[in-house]
mmCIF file of C-alpha atoms in Angstrom:
data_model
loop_
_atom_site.group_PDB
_atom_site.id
_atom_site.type_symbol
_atom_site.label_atom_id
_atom_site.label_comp_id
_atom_site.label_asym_id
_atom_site.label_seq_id
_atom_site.Cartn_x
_atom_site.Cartn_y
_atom_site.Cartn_z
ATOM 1 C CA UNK A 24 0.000 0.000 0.000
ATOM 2 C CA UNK A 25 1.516 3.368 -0.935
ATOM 3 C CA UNK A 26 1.573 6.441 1.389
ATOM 4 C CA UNK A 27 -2.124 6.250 3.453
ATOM 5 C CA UNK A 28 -2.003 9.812 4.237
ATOM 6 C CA UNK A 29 -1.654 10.770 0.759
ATOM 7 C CA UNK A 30 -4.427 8.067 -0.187
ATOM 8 C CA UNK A 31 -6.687 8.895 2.299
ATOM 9 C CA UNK A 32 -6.198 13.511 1.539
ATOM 10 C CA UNK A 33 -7.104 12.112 -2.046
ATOM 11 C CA UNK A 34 -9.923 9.825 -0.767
ATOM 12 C CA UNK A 35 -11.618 12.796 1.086
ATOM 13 C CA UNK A 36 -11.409 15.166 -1.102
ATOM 14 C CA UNK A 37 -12.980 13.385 -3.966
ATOM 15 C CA UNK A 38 -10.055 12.565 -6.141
ATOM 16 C CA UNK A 39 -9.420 9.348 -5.917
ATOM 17 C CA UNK A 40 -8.767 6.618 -8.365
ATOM 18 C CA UNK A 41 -9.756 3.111 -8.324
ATOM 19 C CA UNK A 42 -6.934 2.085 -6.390
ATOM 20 C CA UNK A 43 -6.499 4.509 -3.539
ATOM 21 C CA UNK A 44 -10.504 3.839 -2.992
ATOM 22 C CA UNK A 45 -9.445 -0.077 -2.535
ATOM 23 C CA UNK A 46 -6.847 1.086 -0.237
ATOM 24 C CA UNK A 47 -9.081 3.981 1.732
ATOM 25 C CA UNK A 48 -12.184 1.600 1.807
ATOM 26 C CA UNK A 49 -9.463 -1.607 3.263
ATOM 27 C CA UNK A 50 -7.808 1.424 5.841
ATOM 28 C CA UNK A 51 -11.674 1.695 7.226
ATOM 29 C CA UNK A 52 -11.993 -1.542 7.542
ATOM 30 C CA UNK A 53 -8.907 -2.338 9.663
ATOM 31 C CA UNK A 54 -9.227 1.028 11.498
ATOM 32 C CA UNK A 55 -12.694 1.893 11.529
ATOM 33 C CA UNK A 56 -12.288 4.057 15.178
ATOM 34 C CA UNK A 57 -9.023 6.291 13.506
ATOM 35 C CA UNK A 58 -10.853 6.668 9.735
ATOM 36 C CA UNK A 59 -14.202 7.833 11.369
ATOM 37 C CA UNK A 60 -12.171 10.500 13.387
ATOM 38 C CA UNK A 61 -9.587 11.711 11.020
ATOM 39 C CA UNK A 62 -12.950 12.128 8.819
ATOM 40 C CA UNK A 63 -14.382 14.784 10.869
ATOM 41 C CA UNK A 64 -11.746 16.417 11.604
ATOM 42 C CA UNK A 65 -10.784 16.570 8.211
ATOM 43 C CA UNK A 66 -14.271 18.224 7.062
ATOM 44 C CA UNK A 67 -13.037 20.755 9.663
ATOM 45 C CA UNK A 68 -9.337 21.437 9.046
ATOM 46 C CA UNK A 69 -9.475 24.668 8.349
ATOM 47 C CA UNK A 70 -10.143 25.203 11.879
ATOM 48 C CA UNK A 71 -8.379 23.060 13.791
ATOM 49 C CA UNK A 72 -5.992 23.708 16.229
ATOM 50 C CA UNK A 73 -4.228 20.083 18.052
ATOM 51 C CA UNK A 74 -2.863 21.088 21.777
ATOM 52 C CA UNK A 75 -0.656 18.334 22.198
ATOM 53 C CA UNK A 76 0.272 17.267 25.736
ATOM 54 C CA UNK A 77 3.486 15.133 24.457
ATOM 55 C CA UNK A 78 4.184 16.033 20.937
ATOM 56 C CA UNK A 79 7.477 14.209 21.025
ATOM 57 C CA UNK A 80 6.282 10.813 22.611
ATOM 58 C CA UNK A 81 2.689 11.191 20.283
ATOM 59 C CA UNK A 82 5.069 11.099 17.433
ATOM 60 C CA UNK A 83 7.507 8.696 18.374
ATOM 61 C CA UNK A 84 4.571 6.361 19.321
ATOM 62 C CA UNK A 85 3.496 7.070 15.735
ATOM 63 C CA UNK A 86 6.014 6.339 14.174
ATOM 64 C CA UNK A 87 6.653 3.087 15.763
ATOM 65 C CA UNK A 88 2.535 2.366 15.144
ATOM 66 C CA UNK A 89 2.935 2.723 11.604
ATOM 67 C CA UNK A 90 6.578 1.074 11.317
ATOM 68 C CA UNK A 91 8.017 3.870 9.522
ATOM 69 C CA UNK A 92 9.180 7.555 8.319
ATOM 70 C CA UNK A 93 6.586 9.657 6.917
ATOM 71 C CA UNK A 94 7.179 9.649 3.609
ATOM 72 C CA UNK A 95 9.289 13.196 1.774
ATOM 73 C CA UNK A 96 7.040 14.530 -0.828
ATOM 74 C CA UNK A 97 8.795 15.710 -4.067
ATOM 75 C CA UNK A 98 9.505 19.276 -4.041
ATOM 76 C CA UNK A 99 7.580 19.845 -7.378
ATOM 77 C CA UNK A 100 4.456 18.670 -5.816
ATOM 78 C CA UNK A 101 1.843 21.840 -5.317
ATOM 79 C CA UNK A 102 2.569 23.221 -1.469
ATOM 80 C CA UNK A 103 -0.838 23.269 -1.178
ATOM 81 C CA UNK A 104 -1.204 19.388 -1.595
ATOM 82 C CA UNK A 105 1.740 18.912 0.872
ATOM 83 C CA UNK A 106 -0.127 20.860 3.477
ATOM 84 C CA UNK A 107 -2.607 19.029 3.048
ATOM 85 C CA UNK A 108 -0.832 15.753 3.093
ATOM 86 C CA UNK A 109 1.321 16.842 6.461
ATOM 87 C CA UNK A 110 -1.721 18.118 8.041
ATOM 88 C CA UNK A 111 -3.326 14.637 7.835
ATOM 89 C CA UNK A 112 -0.243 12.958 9.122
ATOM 90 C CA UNK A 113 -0.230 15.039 12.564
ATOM 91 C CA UNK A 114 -4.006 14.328 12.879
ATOM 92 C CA UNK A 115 -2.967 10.396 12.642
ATOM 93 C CA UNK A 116 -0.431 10.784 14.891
ATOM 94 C CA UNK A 117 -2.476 12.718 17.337
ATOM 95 C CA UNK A 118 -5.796 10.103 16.986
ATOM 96 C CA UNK A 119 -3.083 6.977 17.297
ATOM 97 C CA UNK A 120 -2.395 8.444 20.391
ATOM 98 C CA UNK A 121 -5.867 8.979 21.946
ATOM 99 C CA UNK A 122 -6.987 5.891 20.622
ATOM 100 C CA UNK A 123 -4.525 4.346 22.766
ATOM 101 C CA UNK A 124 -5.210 3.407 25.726
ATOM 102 C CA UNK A 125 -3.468 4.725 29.119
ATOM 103 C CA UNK A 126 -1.886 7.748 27.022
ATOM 104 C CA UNK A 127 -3.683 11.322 28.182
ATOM 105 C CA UNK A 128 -6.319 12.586 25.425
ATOM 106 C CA UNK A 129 -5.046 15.873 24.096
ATOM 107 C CA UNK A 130 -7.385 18.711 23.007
ATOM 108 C CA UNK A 131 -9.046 19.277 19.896
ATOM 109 C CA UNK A 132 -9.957 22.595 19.023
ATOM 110 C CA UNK A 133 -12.636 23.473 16.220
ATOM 111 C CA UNK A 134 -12.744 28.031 15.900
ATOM 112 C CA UNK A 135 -15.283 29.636 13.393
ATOM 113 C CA UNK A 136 -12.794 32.098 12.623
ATOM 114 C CA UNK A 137 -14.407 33.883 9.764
ATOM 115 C CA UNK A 138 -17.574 32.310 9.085
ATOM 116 C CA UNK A 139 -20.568 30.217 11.355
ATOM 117 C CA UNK A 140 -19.413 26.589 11.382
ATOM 118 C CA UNK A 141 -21.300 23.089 12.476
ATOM 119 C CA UNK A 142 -19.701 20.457 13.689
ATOM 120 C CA UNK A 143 -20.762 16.872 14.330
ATOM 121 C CA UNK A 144 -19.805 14.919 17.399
ATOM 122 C CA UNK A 145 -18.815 11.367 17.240
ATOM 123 C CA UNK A 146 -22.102 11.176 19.700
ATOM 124 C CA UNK A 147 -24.303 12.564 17.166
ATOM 125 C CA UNK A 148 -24.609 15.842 18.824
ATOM 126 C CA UNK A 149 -24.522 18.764 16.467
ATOM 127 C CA UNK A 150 -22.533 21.869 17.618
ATOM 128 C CA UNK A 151 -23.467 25.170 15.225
ATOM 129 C CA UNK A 152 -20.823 27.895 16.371
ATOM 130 C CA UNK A 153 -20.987 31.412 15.676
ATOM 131 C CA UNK A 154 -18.451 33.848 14.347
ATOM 132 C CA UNK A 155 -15.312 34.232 16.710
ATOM 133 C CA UNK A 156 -16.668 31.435 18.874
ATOM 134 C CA UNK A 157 -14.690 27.984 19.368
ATOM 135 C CA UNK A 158 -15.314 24.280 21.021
ATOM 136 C CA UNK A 159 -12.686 22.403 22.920
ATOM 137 C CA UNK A 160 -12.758 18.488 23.972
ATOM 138 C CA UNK A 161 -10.787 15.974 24.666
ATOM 139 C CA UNK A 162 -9.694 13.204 21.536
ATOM 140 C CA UNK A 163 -11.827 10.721 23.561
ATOM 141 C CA UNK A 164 -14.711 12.612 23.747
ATOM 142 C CA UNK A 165 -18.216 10.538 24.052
ATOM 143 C CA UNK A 166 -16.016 7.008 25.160
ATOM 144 C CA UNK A 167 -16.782 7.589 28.660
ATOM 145 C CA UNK A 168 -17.645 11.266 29.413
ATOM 146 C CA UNK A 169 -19.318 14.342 26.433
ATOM 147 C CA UNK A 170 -17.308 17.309 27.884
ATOM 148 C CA UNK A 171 -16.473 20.739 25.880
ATOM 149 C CA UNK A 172 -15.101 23.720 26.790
ATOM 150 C CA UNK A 173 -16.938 27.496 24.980
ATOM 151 C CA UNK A 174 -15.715 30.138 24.018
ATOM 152 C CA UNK A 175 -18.403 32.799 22.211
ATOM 153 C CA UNK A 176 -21.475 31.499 21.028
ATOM 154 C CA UNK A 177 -23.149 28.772 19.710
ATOM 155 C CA UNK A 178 -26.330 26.636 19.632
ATOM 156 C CA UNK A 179 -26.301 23.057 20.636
ATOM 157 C CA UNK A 180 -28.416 20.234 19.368
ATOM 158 C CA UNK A 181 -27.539 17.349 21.905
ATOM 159 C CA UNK A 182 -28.174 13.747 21.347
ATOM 160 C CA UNK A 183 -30.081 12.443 24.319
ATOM 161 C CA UNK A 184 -27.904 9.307 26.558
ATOM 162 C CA UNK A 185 -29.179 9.239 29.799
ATOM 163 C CA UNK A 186 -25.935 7.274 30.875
ATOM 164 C CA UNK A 187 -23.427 10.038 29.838
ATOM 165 C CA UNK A 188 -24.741 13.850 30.203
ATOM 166 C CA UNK A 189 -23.651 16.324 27.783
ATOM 167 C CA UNK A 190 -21.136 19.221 29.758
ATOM 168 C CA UNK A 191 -20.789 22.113 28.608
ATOM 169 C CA UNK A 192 -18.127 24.533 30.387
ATOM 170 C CA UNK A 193 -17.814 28.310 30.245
ATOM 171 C CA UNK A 194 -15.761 30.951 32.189
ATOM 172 C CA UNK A 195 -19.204 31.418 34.372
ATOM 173 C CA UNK A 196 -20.920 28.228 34.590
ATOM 174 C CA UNK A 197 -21.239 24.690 34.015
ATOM 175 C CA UNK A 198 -24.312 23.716 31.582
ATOM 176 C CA UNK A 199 -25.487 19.765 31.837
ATOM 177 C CA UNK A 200 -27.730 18.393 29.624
ATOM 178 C CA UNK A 201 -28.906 14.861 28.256
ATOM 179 C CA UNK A 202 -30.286 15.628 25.161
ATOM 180 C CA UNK A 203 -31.667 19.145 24.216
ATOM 181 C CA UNK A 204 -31.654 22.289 22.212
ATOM 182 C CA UNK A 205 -30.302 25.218 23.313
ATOM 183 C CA UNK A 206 -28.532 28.759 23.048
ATOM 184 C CA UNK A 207 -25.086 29.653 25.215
ATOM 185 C CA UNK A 208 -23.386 33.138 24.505
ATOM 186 C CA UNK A 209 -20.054 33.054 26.841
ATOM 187 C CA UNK A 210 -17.804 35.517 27.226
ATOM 188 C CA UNK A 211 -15.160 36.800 30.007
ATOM 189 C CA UNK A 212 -18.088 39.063 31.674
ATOM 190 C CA UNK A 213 -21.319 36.468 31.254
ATOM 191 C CA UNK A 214 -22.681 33.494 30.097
ATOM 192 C CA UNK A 215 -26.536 33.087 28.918
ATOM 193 C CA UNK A 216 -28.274 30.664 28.453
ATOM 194 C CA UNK A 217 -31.408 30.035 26.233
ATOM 195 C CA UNK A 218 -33.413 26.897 25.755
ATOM 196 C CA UNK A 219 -35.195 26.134 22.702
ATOM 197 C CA UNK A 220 -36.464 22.468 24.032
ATOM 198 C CA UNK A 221 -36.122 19.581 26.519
ATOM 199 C CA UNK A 222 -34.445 20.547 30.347
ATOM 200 C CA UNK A 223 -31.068 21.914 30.762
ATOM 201 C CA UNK A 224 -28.971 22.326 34.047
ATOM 202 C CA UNK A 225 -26.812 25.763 35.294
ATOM 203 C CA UNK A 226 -24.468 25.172 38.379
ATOM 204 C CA UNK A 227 -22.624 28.359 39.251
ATOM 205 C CA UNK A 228 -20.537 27.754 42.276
ATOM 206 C CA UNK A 229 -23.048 25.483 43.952
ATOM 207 C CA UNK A 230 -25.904 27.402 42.876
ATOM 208 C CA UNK A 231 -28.045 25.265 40.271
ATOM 209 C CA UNK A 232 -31.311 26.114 38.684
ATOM 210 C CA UNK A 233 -33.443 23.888 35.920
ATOM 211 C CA UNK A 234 -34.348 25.759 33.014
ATOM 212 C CA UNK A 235 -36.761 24.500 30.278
ATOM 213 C CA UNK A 236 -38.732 25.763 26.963
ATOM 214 C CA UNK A 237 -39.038 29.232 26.801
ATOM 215 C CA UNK A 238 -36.754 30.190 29.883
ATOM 216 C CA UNK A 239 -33.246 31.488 30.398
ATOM 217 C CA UNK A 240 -30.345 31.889 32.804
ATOM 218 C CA UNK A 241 -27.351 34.305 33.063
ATOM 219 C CA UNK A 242 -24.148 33.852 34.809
ATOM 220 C CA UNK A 243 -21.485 36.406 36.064
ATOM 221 C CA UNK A 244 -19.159 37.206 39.393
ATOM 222 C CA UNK A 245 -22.235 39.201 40.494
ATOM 223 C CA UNK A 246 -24.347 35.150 40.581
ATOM 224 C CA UNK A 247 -26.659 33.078 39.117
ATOM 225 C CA UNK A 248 -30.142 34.679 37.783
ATOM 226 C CA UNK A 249 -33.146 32.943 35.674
ATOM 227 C CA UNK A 250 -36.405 33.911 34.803
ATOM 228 C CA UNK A 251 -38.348 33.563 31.535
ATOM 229 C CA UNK A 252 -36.754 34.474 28.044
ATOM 230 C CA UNK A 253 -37.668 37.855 26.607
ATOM 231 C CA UNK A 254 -34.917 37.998 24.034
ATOM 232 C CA UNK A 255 -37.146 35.856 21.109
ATOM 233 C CA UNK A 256 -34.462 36.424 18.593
ATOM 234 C CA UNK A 257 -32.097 34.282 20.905
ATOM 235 C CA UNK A 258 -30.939 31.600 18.013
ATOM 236 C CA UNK A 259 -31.616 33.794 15.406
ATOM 237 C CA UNK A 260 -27.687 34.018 14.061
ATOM 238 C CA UNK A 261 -28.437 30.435 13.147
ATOM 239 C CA UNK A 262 -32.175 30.072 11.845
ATOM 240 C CA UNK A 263 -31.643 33.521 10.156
ATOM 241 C CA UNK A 264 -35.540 33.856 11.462
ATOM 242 C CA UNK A 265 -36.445 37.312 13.039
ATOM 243 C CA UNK A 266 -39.438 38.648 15.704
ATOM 244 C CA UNK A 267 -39.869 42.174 16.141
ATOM 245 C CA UNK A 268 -42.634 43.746 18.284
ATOM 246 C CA UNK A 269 -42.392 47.345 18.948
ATOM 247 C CA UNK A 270 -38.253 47.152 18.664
ATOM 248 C CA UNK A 271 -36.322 49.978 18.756
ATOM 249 C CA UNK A 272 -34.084 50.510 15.810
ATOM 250 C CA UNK A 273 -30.816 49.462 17.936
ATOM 251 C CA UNK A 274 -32.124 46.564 18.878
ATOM 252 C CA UNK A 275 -33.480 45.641 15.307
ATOM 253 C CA UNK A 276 -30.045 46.072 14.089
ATOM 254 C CA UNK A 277 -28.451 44.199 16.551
ATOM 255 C CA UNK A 278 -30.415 41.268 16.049
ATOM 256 C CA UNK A 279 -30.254 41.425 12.538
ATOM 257 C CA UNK A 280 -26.398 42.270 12.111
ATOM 258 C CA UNK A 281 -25.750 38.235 14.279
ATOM 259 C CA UNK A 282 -27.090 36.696 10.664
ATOM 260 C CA UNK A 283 -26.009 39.213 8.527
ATOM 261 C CA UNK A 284 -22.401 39.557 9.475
ATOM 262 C CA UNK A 285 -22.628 43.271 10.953
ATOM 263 C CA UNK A 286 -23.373 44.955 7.250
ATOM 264 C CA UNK A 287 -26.422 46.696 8.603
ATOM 265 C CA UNK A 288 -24.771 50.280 10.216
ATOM 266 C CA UNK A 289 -27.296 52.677 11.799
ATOM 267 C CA UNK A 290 -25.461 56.349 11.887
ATOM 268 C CA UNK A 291 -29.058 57.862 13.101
ATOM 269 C CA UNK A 292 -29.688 56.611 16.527
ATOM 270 C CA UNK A 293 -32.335 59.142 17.466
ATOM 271 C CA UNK A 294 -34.868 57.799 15.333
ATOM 272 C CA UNK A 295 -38.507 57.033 17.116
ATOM 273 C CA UNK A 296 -39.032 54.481 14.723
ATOM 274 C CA UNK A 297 -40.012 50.901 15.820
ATOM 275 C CA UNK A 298 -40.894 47.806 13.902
ATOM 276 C CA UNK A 299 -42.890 45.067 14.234
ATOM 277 C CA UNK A 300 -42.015 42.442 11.477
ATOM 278 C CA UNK A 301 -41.074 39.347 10.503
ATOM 279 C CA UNK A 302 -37.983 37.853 8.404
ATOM 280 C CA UNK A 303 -37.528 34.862 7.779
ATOM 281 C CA UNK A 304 -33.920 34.240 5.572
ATOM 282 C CA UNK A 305 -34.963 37.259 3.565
ATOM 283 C CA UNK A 306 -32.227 38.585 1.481
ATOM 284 C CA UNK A 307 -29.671 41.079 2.976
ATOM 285 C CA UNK A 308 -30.969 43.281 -0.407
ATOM 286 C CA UNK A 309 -34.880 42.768 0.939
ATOM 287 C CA UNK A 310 -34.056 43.640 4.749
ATOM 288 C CA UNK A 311 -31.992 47.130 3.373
ATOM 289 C CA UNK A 312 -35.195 48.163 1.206
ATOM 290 C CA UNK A 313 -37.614 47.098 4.390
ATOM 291 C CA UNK A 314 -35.760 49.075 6.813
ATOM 292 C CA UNK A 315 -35.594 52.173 4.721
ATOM 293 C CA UNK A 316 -39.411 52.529 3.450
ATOM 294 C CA UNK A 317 -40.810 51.496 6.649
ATOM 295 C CA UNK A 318 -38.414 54.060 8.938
ATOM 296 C CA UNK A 319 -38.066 56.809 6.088
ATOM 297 C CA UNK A 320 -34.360 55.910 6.391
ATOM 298 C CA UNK A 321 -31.799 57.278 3.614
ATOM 299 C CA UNK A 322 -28.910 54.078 2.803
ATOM 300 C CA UNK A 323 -26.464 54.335 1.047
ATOM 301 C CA UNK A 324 -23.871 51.179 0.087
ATOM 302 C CA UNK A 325 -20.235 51.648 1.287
ATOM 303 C CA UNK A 326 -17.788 48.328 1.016
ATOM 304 C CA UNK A 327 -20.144 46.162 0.884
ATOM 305 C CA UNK A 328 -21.870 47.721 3.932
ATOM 306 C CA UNK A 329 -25.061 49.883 4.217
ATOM 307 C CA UNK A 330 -25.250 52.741 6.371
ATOM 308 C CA UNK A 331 -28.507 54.084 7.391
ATOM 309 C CA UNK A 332 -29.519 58.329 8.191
#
């Protein structure tokens, strides 16, 4: 069998022949645990970050895994095909080495850096970040314990398993679920929390509190407070579907600006105009000609941006 990593970069991105699918489709076969892995992660390369605990002994154990030197790619081969290629061979060393047992899981790291992302869990979960939000977990997460670490924002649609609850960590509380829907915004000041359906669980320094449908929580220093959700637009970055009653132009914006990617820029704050409408995916183009007839708003399209008098 010739180079797997090079097989398998070829096998997941749709290019390959007869041959390396024989090869890719036999790797699954003996390997099924490290294939299914290094397939998610590779859907997600682009933002993933490996914190390895023991880089030198994950490689070493590697090496001596797959029996040899990882092999030198011609210099004439595109650099973009190499990263590729060398990208996949530190994600097999790094899922070698959490696959194996007694070795310490290291941390996986998936950022929407630029763009919303969703990621699947091996458990089936579904994790939809926002923008400037990112998920940490250990390599063997869902084997005995579903544990992640937030940064920022994102939704969470969490396979239910009674016998392993799904933990989710922040910098002001500790969210447990078994299988749910719901909204967490963390940052260094708060963390909120949403819930779309099902129950979900807040501790905050021995302070705990049971929220379902319809009802929220916030955490800071200053404690632990709950009470029923107000904000209706609380997912709407992700379902790109808006509910306005009476809303002040701020807030309008604000909401709007978590799907739209901040392109909506109101220079007129004074306005007494309020809304009450509906969107539902509407086109940024649609939203612009809404906001202007309805609030007698001039626009005017700068970079790609629209700023509103």
């Amino acid at each position: 069998m010739g180079d797997i990593h090079e097989v398998l970069v070829s096998y997941f991105s749709n290019e390959a022949d007869d041959q390396q699918k024989s090869q890719a489709e036999e790797f699954r076969k003996d390997h099924p645990d490290e294939f299914i892995l290094l397939e998610k992660m590779w859907k997600h390369r682009g933002d993933i970050s490996i914190v390895k605990r023991d880089s030198e002994e994950a490689w070493q154990q590697f090496q001596i895994r797959i029996g040899k030197r990882a092999r030198v790619i011609p210099i004439h081969v595109k650099w973009r095909r190499i990263a590729a290629v060398a990208a996949l061979v530190v994600l097999s060393a790094i899922t070698w080495n959490g696959l194996d047992q007694g070795k310490e899981p290291d941390t996986i790291e998936v950022a929407a850096k630029k763009a919303k992302e969703t990621l699947e869990m091996p458990d089936g979960s579904m994790i939809h970040l926002n923008r400037g939000a990112s998920i940490s977990y250990m390599s063997g997460f869902g084997d005995k314990l579903r544990k992640v670490v937030l940064e920022g924002e994102a939704f969470f649609d969490v396979a239910e398993d009674v016998s392993r609850p799904f933990i989710i960590v922040t910098t002001h509380a500790e969210i447990r679920v078994l299988g749910t829907s719901f909204n967490v915004r963390s940052s260094s000041i708060e963390t909120s929390i949403a819930v779309r359906e099902g129950r979900v669980q807040v501790n905050k320094e021995g302070n705990e509190v049971i929220l379902t449908e319809g009802f929220t929580a916030m955490s800071s220093e200053k404690g632990l407070i709950h009470g029923k959700t107000t904000d209706l637009n609380f997912d709407s970055w992700k379902t790109g579907i808006f509910s306005f009653n009476e809303a002040t132009l701020t807030e309008v914006f604000r909401s709007l600006n978590t799907y739209y990617g901040g392109r909506l820029i109101l220079e007129q704050r004074g306005s007494g105009c309020s809304l009450s409408a509906e969107f539902s995916k509407d086109s940024l183009e649609e939203i612009v000609e809404i906001l202007s007839l309805t609030c007698e708003l001039s626009v005017k399209s700068e970079n790609g941006n629209y700023l509103f008098n």
